[in-house]
C-alpha positions as semicolon CSV with decimal commas, in nm:
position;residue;x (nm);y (nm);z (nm)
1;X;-1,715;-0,020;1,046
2;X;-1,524;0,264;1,187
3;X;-1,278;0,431;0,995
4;X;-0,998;0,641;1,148
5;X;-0,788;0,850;0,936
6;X;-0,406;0,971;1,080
7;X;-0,184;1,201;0,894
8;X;0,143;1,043;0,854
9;X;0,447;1,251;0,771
10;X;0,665;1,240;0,447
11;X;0,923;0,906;0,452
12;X;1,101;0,731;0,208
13;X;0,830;0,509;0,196
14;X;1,005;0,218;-0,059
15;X;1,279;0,251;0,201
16;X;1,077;0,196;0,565
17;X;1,070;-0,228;0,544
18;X;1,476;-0,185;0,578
19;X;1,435;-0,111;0,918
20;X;1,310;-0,462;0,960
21;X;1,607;-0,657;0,698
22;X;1,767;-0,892;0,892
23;X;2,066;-1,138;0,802
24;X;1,907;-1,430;0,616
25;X;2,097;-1,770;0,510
26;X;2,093;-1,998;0,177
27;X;2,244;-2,344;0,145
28;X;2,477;-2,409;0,424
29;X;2,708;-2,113;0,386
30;X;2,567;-1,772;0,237
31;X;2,439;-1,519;0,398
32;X;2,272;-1,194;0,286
33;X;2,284;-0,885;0,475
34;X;2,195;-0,529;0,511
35;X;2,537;-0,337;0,524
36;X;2,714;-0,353;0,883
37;X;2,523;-0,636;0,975
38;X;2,691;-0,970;0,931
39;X;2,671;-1,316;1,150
40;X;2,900;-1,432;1,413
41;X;2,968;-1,797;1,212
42;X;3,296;-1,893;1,053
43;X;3,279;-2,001;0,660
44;X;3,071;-1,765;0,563
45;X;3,006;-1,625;0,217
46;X;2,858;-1,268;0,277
47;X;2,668;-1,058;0,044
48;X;2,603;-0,715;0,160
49;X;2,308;-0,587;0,026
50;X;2,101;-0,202;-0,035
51;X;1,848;-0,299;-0,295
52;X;1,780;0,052;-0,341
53;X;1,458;0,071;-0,553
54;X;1,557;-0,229;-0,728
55;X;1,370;-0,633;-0,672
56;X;1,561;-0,891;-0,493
57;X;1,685;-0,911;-0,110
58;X;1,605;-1,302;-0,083
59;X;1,335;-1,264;0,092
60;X;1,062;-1,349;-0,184
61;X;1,026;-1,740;-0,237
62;X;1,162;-1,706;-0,610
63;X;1,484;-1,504;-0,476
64;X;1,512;-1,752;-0,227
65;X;1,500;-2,073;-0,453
66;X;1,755;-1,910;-0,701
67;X;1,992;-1,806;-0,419
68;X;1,975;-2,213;-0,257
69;X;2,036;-2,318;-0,624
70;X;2,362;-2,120;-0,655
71;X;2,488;-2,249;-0,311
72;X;2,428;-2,592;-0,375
73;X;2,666;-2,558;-0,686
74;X;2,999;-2,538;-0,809
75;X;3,007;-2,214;-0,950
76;X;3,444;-2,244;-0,923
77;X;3,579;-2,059;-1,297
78;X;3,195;-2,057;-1,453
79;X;3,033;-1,781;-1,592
80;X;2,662;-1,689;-1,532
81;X;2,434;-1,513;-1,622
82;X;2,166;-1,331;-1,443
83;X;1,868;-1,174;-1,651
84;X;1,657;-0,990;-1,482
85;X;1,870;-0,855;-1,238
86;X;1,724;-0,647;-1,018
87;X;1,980;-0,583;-0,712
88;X;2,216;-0,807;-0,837
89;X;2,155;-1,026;-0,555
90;X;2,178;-1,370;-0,764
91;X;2,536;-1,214;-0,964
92;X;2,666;-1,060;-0,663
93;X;2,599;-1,400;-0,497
94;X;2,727;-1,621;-0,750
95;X;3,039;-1,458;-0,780
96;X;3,089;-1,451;-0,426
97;X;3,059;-1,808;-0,461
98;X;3,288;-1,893;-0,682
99;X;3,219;-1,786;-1,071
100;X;3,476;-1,598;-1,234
101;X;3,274;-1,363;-1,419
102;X;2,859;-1,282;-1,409
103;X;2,688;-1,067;-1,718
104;X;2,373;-0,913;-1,499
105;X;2,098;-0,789;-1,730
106;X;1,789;-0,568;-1,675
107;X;1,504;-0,351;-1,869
108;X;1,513;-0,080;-1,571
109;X;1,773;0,172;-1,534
110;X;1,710;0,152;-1,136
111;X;1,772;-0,217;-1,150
112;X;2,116;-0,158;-1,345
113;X;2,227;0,128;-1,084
114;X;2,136;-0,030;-0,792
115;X;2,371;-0,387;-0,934
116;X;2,632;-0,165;-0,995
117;X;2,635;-0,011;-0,618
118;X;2,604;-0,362;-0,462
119;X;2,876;-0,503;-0,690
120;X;3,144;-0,216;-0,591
121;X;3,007;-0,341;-0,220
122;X;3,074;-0,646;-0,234
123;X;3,364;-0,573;-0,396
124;X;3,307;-0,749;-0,728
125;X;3,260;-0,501;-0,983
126;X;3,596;-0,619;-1,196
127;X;3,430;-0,952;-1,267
128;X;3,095;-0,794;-1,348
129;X;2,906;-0,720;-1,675
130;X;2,606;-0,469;-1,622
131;X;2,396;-0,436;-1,938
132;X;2,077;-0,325;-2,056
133;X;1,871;-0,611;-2,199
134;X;1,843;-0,433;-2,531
135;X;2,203;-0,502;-2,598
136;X;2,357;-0,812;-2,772
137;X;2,533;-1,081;-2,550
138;X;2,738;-1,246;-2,812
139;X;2,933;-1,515;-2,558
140;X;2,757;-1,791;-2,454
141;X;2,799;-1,882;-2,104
142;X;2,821;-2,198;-1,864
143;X;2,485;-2,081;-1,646
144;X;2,215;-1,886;-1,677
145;X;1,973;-1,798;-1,386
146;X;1,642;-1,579;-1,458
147;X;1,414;-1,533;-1,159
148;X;1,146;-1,306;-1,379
149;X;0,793;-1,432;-1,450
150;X;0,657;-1,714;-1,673
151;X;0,524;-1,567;-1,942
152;X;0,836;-1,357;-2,050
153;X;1,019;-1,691;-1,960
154;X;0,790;-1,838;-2,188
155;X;0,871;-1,608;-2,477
156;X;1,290;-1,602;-2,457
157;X;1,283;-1,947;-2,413
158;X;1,466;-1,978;-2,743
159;X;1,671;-1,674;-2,649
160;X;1,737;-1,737;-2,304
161;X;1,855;-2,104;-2,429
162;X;2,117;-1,923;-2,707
163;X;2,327;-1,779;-2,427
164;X;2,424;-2,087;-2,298
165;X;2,690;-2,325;-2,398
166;X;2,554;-2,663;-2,471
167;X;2,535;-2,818;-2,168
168;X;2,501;-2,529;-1,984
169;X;2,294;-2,496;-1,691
170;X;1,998;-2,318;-1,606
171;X;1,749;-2,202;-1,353
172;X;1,403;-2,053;-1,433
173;X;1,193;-1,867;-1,142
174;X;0,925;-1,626;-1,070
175;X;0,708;-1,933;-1,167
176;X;0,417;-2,023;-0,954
177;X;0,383;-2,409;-0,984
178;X;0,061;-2,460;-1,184
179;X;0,256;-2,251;-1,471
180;X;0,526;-2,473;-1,438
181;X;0,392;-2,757;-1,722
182;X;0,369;-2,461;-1,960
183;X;0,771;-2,305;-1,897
184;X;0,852;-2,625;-1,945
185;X;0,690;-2,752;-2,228
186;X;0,879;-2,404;-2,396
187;X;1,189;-2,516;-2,300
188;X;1,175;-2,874;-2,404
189;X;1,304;-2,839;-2,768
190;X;1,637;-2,718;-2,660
191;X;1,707;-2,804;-2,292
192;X;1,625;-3,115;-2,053
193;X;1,507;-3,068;-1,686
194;X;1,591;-3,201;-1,325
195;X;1,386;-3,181;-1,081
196;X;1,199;-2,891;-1,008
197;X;1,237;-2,729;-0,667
198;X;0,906;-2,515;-0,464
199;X;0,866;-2,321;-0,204
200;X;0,527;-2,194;-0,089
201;X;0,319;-2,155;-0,427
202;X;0,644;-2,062;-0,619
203;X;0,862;-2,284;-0,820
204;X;1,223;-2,319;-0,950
205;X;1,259;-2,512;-1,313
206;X;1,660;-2,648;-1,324
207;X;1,798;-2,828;-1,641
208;X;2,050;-2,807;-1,932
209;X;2,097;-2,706;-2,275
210;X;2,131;-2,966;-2,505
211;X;2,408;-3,024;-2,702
212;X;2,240;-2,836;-3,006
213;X;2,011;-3,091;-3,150
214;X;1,638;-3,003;-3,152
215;X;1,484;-3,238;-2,933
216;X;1,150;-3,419;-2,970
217;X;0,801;-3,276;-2,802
């Protein structure tokens, strides 16, 4: 084969795919969209979105799922919340949605900077927690969505399940659907499941806490 090689000069690299960050919808009525760039349709709930160097602009199949999940419920006076972060695209959205207050928690500094920037953006930074996930969440809340990867899902599974009040909701992504029997079979002793949602080779688990009882494997 021939190889060519062409100097390129110095950009932003992590920055470049921006250029090409359109607009995208979820559900039936949110959209999320680079700043200044918003669609012409009425009943739209907006997010506004610089993920900075942070994950999560919706377009990744696990983002995606997570984001359809929050549209297609009532979010009205609930509080969620999003670990694993990232942007604080799932928060951001859910509070746009409806939820009176979101806890968004992350490992990365970036990830925690870049929620807080796209919160005050979106103009939703008073009903916003941002915390490191080394710190203690000591109320439990009504939903819980965590769009990381299985095997860390795998391991909080008891933790993850502790946040939330029983009953609570929950969605589980970053999954690719042959790990799905596993997250699941983790999860069983404390929460029951709906069913699962998929798009491409990736996978959204949905369910509930229990009501506190151990339940049988």
């Amino acid at each position: 084969r021939n190889l060519r090689i062409e100097k390129l000069a110095e950009r932003a690299w992590e920055r470049v795919w921006l250029d090409h960050f359109q607009p995208m919808q979820f559900g039936r009525r949110l959209w999320i969209c680079p700043a200044g760039q918003q669609p012409a349709v009425t009943d739209a709930v907006i997010v506004e979105l610089d993920p900075g160097l942070a994950f999560g602009t919706g377009t990744h199949p696990t983002t995606a799922l997570c984001l359809e999940w929050l549209e297609a419920g009532d979010l009205t006076g609930k509080c969620l919340i999003d670990y694993g972060c990232g942007s604080g695209i799932l928060a951001i959205a859910a509070l746009r949605l409806g939820a009176t207050h979101a806890i968004a928690v992350d490992h990365d500094p970036q990830a925690l900077e870049a929620t807080r920037a796209n919160a005050e953006k979106n103009q939703v930074a008073d009903r916003l927690t941002i915390q490191p996930a080394t710190a203690t969440l000591t109320q439990p809340s009504d939903l819980l969505v965590a769009n990381i990867l299985a095997k860390p899902l795998i391991k909080l599974a008891p933790d993850l399940c502790g946040l939330l009040k029983p009953g609570g909701h929950f969605a589980l992504s970053g999954i690719l659907a042959e790990q799905g029997s596993l997250v699941t079979h983790a999860y069983l002793p404390y929460a029951s499941f709906g069913p699962r949602w998929q798009r491409d080779d990736w996978i959204l688990l949905q369910g509930w806490k229990s009501d506190g009882k151990i339940n049988p494997q």
